[in-house]
Coordinates of C-alpha atoms in Angstrom, one line a residue:
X27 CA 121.2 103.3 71.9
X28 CA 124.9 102.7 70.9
X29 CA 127.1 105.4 69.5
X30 CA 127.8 105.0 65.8
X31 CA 130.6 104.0 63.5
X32 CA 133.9 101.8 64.7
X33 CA 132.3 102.5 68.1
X34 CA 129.1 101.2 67.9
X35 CA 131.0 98.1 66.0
X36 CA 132.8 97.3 68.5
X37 CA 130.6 97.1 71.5
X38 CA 128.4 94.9 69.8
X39 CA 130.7 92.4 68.9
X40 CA 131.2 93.0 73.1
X41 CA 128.0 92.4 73.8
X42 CA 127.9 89.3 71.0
X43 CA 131.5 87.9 73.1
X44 CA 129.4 88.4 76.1
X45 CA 126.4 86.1 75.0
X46 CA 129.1 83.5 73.8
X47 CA 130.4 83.4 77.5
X48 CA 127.3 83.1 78.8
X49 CA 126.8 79.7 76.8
X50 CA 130.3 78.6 78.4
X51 CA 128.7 79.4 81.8
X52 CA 125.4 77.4 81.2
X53 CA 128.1 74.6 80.0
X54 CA 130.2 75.2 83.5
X55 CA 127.9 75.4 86.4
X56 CA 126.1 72.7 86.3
X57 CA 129.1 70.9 86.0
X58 CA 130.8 72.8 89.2
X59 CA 127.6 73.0 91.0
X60 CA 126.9 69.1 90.7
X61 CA 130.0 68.4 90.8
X62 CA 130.4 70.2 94.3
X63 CA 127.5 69.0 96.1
X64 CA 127.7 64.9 95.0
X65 CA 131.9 65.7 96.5
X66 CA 129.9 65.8 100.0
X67 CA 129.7 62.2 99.8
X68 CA 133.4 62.0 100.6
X69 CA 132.8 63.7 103.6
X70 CA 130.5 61.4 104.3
X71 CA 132.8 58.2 104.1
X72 CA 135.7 58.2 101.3
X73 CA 134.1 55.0 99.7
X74 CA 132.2 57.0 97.7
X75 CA 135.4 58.6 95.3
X76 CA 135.2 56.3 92.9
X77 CA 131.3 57.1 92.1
X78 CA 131.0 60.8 92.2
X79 CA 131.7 61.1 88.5
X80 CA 129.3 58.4 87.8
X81 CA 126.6 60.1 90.2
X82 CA 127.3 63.2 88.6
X83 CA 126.8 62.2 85.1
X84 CA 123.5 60.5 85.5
X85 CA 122.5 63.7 87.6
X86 CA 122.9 65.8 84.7
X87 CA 121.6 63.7 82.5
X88 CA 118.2 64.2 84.7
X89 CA 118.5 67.8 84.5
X90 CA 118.7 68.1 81.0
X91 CA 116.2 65.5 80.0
X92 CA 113.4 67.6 82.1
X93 CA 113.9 71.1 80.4
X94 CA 111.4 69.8 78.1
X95 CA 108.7 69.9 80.4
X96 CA 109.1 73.6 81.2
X97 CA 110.1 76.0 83.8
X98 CA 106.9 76.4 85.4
X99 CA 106.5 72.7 86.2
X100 CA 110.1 72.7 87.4
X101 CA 109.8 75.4 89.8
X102 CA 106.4 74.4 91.3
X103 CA 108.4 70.9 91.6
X104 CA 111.7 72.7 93.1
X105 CA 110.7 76.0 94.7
X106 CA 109.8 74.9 98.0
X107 CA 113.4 72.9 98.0
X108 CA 114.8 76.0 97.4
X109 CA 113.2 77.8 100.4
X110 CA 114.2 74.7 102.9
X111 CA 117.8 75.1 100.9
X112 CA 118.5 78.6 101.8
X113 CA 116.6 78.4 105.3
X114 CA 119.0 75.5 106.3
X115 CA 122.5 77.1 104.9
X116 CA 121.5 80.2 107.1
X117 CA 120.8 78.0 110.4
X118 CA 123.7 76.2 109.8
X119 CA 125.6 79.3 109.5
X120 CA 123.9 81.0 112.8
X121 CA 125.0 77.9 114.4
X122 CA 128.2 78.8 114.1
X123 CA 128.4 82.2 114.7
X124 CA 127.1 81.9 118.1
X125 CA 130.0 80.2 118.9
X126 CA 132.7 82.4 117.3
X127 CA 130.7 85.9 117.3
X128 CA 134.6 87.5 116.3
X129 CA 133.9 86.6 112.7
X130 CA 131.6 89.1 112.6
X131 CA 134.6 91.8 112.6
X132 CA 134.8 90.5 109.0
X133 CA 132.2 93.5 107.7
X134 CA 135.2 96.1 108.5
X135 CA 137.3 96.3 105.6
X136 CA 140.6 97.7 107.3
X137 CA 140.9 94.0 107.5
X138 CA 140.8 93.5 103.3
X139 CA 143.7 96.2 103.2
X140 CA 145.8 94.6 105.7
X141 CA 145.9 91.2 104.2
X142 CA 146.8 92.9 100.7
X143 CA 149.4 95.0 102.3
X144 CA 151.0 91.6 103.9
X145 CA 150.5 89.4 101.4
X146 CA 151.3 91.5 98.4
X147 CA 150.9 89.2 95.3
X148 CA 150.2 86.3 96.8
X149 CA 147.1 87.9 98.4
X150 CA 146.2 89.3 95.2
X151 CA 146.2 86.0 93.3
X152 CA 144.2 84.5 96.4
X153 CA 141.4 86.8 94.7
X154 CA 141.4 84.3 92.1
X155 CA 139.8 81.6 94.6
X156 CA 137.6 83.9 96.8
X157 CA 136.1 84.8 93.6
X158 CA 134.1 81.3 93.3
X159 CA 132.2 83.5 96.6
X160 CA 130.8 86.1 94.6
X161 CA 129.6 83.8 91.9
X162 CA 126.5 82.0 92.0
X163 CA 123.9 84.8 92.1
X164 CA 124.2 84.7 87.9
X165 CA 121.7 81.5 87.7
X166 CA 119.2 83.8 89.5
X167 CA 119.3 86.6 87.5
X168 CA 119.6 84.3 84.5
X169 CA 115.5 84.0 84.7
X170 CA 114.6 87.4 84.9
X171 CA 113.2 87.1 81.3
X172 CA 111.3 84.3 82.9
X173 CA 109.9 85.7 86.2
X174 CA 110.4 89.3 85.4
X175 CA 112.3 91.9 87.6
X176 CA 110.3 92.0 90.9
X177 CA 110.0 88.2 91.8
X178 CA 113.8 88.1 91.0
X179 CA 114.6 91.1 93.7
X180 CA 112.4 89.9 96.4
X181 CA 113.8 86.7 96.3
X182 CA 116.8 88.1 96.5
X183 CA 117.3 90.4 98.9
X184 CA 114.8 88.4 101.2
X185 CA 116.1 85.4 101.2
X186 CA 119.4 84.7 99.2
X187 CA 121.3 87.7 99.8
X188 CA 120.7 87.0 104.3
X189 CA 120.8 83.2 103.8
X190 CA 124.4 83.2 102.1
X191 CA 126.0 86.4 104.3
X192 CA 124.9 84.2 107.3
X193 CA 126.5 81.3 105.8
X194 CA 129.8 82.7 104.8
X195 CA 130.1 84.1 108.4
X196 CA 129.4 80.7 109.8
X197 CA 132.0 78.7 107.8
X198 CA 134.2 82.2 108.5
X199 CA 133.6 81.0 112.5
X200 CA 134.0 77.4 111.6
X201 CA 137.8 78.2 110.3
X202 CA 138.4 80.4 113.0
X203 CA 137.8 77.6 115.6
X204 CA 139.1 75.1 113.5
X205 CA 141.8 76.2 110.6
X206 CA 142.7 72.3 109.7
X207 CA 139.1 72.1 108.2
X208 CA 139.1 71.2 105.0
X209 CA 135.1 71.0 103.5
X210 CA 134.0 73.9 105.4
X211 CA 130.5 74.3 104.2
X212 CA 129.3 70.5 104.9
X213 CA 131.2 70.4 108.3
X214 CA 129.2 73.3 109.6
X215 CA 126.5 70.4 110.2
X216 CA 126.4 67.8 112.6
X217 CA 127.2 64.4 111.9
X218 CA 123.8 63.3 111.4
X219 CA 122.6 65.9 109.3
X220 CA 125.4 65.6 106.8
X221 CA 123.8 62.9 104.3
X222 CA 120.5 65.6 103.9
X223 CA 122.8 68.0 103.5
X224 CA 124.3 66.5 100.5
X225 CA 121.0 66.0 98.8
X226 CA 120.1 69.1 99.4
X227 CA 122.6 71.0 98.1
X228 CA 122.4 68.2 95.2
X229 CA 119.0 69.4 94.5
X230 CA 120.2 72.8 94.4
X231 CA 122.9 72.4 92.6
X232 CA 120.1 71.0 90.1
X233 CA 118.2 74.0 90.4
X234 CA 120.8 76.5 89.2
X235 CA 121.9 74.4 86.3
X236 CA 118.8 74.6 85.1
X237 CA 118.4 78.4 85.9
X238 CA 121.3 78.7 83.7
X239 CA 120.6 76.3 81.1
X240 CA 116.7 78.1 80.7
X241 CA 118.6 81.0 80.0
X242 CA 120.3 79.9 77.2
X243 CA 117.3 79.3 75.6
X244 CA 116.3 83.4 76.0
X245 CA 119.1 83.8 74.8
X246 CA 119.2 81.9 71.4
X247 CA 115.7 82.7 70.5
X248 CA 117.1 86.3 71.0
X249 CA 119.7 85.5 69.0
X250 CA 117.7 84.2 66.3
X251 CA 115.5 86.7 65.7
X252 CA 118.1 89.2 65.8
X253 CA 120.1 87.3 62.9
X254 CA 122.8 86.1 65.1
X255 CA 122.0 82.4 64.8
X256 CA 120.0 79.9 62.7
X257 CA 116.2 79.2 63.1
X258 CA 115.9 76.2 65.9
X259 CA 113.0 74.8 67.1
X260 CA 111.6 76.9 69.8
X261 CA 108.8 75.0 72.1
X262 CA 106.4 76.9 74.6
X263 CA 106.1 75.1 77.6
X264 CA 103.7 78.0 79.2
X265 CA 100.2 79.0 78.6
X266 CA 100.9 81.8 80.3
X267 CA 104.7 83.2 80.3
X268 CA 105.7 83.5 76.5
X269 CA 109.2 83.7 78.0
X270 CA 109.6 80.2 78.8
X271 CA 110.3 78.4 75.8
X272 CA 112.3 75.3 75.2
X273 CA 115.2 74.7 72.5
X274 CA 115.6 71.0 71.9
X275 CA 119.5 71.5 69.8
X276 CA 120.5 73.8 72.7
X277 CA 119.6 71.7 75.8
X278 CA 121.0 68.6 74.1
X279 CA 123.9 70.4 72.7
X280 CA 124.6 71.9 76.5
X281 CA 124.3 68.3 78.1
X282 CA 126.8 66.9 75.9
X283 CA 129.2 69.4 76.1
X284 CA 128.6 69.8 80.3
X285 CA 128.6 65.6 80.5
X286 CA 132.2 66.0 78.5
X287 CA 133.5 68.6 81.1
X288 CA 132.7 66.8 83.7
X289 CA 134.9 63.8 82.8
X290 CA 137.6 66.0 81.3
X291 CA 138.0 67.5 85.1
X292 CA 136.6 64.9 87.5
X293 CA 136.4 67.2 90.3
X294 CA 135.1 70.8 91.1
X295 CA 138.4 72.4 92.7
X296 CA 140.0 71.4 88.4
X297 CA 136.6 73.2 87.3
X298 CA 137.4 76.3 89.6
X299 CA 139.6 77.9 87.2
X300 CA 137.3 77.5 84.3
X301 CA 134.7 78.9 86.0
X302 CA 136.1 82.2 87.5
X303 CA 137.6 83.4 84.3
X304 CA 134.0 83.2 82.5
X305 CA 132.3 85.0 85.7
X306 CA 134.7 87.9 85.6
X307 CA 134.7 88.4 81.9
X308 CA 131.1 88.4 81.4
X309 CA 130.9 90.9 84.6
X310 CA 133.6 93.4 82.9
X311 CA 131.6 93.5 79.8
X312 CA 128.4 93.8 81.6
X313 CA 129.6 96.9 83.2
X314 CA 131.2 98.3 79.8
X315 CA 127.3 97.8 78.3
X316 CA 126.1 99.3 81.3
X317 CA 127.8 102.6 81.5
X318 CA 126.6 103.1 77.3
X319 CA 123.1 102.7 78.6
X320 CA 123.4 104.9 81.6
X321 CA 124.3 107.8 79.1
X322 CA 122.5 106.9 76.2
X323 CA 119.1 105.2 77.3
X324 CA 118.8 106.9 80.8
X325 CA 120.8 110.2 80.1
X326 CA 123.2 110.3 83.2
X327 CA 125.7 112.5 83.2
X328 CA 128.8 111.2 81.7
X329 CA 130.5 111.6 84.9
X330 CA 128.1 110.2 87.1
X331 CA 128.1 107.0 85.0
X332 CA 131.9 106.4 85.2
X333 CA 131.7 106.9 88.7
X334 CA 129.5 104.3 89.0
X335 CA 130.4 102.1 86.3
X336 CA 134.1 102.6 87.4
X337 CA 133.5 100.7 90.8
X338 CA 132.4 97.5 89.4
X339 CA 135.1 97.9 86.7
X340 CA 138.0 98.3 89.0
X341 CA 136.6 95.6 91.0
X342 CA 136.1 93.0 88.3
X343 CA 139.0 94.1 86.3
X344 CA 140.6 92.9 90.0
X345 CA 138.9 89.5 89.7
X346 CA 139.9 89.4 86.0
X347 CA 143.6 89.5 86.5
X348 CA 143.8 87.3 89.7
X349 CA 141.8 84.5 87.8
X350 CA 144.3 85.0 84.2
X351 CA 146.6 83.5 86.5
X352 CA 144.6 80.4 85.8
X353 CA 144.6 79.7 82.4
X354 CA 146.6 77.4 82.0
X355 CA 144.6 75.0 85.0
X356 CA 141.5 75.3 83.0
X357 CA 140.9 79.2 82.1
X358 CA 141.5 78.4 78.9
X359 CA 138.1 76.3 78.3
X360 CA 135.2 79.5 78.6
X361 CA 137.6 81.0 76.4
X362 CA 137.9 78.6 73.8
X363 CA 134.3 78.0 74.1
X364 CA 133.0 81.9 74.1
X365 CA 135.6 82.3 71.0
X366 CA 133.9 79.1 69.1
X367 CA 130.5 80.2 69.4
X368 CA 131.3 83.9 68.8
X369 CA 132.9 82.5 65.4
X370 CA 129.6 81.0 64.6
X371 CA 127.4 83.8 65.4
X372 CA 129.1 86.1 63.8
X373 CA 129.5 84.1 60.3
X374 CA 126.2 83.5 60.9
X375 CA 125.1 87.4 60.6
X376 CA 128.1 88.2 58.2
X377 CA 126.9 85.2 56.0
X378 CA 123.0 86.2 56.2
X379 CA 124.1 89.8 54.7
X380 CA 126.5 88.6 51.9
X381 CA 123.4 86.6 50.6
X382 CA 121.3 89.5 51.1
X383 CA 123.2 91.8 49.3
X384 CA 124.2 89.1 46.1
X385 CA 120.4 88.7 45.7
X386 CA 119.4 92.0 46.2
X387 CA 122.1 93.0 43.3
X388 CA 120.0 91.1 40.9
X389 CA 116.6 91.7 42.3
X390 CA 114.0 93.3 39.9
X391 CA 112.6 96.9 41.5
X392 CA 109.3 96.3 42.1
X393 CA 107.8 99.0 40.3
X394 CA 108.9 97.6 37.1
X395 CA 107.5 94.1 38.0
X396 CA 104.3 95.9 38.4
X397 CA 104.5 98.0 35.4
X398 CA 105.1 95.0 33.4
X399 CA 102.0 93.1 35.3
X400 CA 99.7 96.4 34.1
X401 CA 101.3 96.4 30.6
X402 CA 101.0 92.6 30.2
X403 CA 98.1 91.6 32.1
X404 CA 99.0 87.5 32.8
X405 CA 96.3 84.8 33.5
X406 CA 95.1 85.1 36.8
X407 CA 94.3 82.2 39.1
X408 CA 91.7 82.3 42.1
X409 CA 92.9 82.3 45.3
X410 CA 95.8 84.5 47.3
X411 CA 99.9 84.1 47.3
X412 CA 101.8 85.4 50.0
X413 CA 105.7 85.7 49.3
X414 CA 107.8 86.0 52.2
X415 CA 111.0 87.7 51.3
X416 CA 113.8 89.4 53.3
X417 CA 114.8 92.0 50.1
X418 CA 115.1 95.4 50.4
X419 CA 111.9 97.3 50.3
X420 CA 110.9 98.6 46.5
X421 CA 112.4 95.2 45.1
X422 CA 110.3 92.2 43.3
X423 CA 111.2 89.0 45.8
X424 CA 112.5 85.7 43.7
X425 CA 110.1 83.3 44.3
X426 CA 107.3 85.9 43.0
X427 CA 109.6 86.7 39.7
X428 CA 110.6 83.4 38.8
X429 CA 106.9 82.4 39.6
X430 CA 105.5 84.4 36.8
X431 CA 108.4 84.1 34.6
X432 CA 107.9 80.1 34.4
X433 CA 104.3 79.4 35.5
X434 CA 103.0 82.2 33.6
X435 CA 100.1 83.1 36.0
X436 CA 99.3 85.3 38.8
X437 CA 97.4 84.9 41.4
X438 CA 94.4 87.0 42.2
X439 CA 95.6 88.5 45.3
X440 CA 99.5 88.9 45.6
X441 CA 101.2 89.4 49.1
X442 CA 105.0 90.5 49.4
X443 CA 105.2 89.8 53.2
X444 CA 108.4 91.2 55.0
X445 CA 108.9 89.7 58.3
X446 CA 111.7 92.1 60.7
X447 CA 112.8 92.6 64.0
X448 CA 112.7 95.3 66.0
X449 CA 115.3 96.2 68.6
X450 CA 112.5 95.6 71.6
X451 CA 112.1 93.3 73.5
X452 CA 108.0 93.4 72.4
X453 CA 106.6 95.7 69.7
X454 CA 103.2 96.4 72.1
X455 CA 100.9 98.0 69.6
X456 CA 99.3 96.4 66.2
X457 CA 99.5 100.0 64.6
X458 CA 103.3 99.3 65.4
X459 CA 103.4 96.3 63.9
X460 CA 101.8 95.9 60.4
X461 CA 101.7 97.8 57.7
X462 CA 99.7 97.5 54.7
X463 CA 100.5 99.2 50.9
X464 CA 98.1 98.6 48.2
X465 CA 100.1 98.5 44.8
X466 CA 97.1 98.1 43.1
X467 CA 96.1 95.4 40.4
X468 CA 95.4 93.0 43.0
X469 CA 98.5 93.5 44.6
X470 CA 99.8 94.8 48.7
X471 CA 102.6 94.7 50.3
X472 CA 102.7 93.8 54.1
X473 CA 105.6 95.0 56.2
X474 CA 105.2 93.0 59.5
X475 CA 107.7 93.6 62.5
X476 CA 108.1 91.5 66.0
X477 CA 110.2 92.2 68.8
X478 CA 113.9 90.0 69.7
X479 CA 111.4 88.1 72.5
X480 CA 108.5 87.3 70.3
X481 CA 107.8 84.3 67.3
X482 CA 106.9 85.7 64.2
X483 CA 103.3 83.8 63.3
X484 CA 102.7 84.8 60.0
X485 CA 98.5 83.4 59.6
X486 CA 97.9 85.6 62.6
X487 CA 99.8 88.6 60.7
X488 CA 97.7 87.9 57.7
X489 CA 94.6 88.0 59.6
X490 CA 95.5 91.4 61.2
X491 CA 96.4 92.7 57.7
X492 CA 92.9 91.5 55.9
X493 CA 91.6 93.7 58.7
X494 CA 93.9 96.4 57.6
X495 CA 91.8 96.0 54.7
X496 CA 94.5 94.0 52.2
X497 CA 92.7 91.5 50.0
X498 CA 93.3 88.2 51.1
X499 CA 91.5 85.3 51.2
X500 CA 92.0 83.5 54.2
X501 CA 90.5 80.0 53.3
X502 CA 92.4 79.7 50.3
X503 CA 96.2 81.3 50.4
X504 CA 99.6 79.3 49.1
X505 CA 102.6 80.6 50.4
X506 CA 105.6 81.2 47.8
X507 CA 109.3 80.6 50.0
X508 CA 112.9 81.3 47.6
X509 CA 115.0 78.5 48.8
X510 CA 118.5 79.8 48.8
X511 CA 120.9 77.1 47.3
X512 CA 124.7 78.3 48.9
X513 CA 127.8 77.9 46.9
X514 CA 131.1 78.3 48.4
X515 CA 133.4 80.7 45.6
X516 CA 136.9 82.4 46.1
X517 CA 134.6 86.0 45.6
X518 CA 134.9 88.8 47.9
X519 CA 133.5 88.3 51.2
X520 CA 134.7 85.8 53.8
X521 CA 137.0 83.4 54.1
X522 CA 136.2 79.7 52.4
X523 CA 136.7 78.2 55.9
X524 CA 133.9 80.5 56.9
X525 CA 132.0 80.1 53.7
X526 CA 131.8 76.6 54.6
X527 CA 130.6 77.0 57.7
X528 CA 127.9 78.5 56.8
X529 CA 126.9 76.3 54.5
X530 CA 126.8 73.9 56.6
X531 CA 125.1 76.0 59.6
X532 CA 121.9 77.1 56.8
X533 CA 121.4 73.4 55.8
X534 CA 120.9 72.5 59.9
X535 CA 118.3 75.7 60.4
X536 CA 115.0 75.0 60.9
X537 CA 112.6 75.5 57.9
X538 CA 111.2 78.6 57.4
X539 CA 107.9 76.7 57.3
X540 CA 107.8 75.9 60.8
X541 CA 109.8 78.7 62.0
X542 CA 106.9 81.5 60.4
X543 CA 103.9 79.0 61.3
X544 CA 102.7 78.4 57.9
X545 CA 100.7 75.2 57.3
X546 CA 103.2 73.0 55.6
X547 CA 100.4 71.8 52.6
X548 CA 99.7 75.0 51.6
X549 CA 103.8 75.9 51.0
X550 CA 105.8 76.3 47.7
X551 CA 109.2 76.6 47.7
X552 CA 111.0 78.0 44.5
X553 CA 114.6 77.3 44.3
X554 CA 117.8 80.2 43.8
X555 CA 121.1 79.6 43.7
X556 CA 123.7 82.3 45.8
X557 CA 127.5 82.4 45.3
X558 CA 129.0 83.6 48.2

């Protein structure tokens, strides 16, 4: 899919940057978004200053403490909020436009060029704040690996999309009639429906966080089984939708960091700045990743993709450069954020294949294990071992070397299980997913793949390969793990600060025993030792 060499380097640490960001946003909105709505209690009456922190806080603490009960729950619980939310905004919004139809002029966009051609800079860096109005659509799209494409676009184009053009228009109308106003969006009700208001765009605000935050969640398992991160605990929270899953160190992680942004900046207009910057970049690189699947997944012309991929480039790059101007007020956080995680992520996959390759430089070929097994026949033991291994095809993994070299026995049947990933979303067919080699003298090896949205469950795997016809003994099988022991050297590879780090990132992952589904009784682990 991506072109090779330097090339092909580069955009995925692009795409790797990207995903950082996107952590930075699921840290940022629903500290802006909360943030903005419990501010319409100032409207309200100003006695309320002192405690929209506070609220905030113990809001988000809410929304983060019901991801575990799933997404379906939640939006059975929140869907029809939603539907009253958008409904309202647009009323509100026609409200106003009855009264100052002029606004409506706004769709010609002679007027865009006139107020950059009399404003000159100062329009342009104006961008930076109109930019917070063509944000917000990203938590929506943020479930599509939860809801799939189609729920995503009617919702969208039948009921967002209207509902916020409407609104817009009406707070448009609102200024027009009024330019002193200063919270546009919750004076475009009346007086007696501005408390609702509040807790309804509260409750929306909730919403969207947790759009966002769900994401992030896709997004790590993703990461995970792509090498990119360190095995988490991943929970199902569906029956039905394998896509809604929830990660217990990433929720609680995000809450932390989102509470600690939300006190660092104690209002949303500090927040804007931080916000924008994220937006833009994740949109620029969105569009770069775009125009290489346009040409190399959907074979447009390469003219036809730039032309397309040039518009949203010229405009974000437009958004990008108004918002720089922000740095300093708080553009600086999605940046130090997307650069920390992308730092972890990508010691992470650099670390993984330094102690691939120092193990695989010792590792016995397999052939010659097997030649030895048929010229020294050892003892052999009832039952079956499986020996999960990440080596190179063609080489003898640890745990099954150091097993006979120590123990002295064999078991009757002998599985070398390989576990990968494929770069699909789902590998759909079994004959696409096993594969079964009989090495004879009681031993097979079993070459198991699973797509970047699936959990690898290695019983069911097993299952599929005695059908396969490998010889395997279901009701009695002991499962042989190499448990890698780290150690930090000056050797070539990365840097000791790096080293370190993932050290200390491989002693936090999630063991492999839960992470493959193998029933923790039946599990030996066989130590190694790695120098970095």
């Amino acid at each position: 899919l991506i072109p090779g060499g330097s090339t092909r380097a580069a955009l995925i640490l692009l795409g790797i940057f990207g995903a950082a960001l996107l952590y930075g946003d699921g840290m940022i909105t629903p500290a802006i978004t909360v943030l903005g709505a419990v501010e319409g209690l100032n409207v309200v009456t100003p006695l309320f200053e002192p405690y929209i922190v506070p609220v905030a806080v113990v809001i988000l603490i809410g929304v983060f403490a019901i991801q575990q009960h799933g997404t379906h729950r939640i939006g059975r619980l929140f869907g029809p909020i939603m539907i009253a939310w958008f409904a309202a905004i647009a009323l509100l919004g026609v409200r106003w436009i009855a009264q100052e139809p002029a606004v409506l002029g706004a769709i010609d966009p002679r007027h865009a060029v006139w107020f950059f051609r009399d404003n000159g800079l100062h329009g342009f860096a104006v961008l930076g704040a109109v930019f917070l109005v063509v944000t917000g659509g990203e938590p929506l799209y943020a479930d599509m690996g939860h809801f799939g494409r189609r729920p995503i676009r009617v919702a969208w184009f039948a009921l967002v999309l209207p509902a916020l053009l409407l609104n817009y228009f009406g707070q448009g109308a609102l200024l027009l009639l009024d330019p002193d106003t200063s919270h546009p969006f919750f004076e475009l009700a009346p007086a007696w429906a501005l408390l609702p208001m509040v807790v309804l765009a509260t409750a929306a605000a909730i919403i969207a966080s947790q759009a966002l935050i769900s994401g992030a969640f896709s997004l790590t398992r993703q990461a995970i089984q792509l090498g990119y991160a360190p095995r988490l605990d991943v929970e199902h929270t569906s029956s039905w939708e394998m896509g809604q899953i929830y990660v217990p160190q990433v929720n609680w992680f995000l809450a932390v960091s989102t509470i600690l942004i939300v006190i660092g900046f104690r209002s949303s207009g500090a927040l804007a700045a931080a916000y924008g910057i994220a937006v833009t970049m994740t949109m620029i690189i969105t569009a770069t990743l775009l125009h290489i699947v346009a040409t190399e997944r959907w074979h447009w012309p390469p003219a036809l993709a730039l032309s397309v991929t040039g518009i949203f480039l010229a405009i974000d790059f437009a958004f990008f450069g108004a918002n720089v101007l922000k740095i300093v007020q708080g553009g600086w956080l999605p940046i130090f954020i997307g650069g920390l995680l992308f730092t972890l992520m990508t010691t992470w996959k650099t670390g993984r294949r330094l102690v691939a390759e120092r193990l695989a430089a010792r590792a016995f070929p397999l052939t010659e294990f097997m030649g030895m097994v048929a010229a020294t026949p050892p003892l052999r033991v009832p039952g079956s071992a499986v020996f999960l291994t990440a080596q190179p095809r063609g080489t003898t993994p640890p745990a099954l070397f150091h097993n006979l070299r120590y123990n002295k026995v064999l078991h009757e049947h002998v599985v070398v299980l390989t576990v990968t990933t494929a770069p699909l979303p789902h590998v759909a067919a079994d004959a696409d997913r096993l594969v079964v080699e009989d090495l004879g003298d009681g031993v097979c090896t079993v070459r198991v793949q699973y797509g970047f949205m699936e959990d690898p469950h290695v019983p069911e795997a097993l299952a599929l390969a005695k059908a396969r016809g490998a010889e395997i003994d279901l009701d009695d099988v002991t499962y042989f793990l190499g448990r890698e022991t780290i150690i930090v050297t000056r050797h070539h590879g990365m840097a000791v600060w790096r080293e370190k780090l993932f050290v200390l990132m491989a002693r936090n992952a999630v063991r492999a025993t839960a992470y493959f589904r193998l029933p923790p009784e039946r599990v030996v682990e066989l130590g190694v030792q790695v120098e970095m």
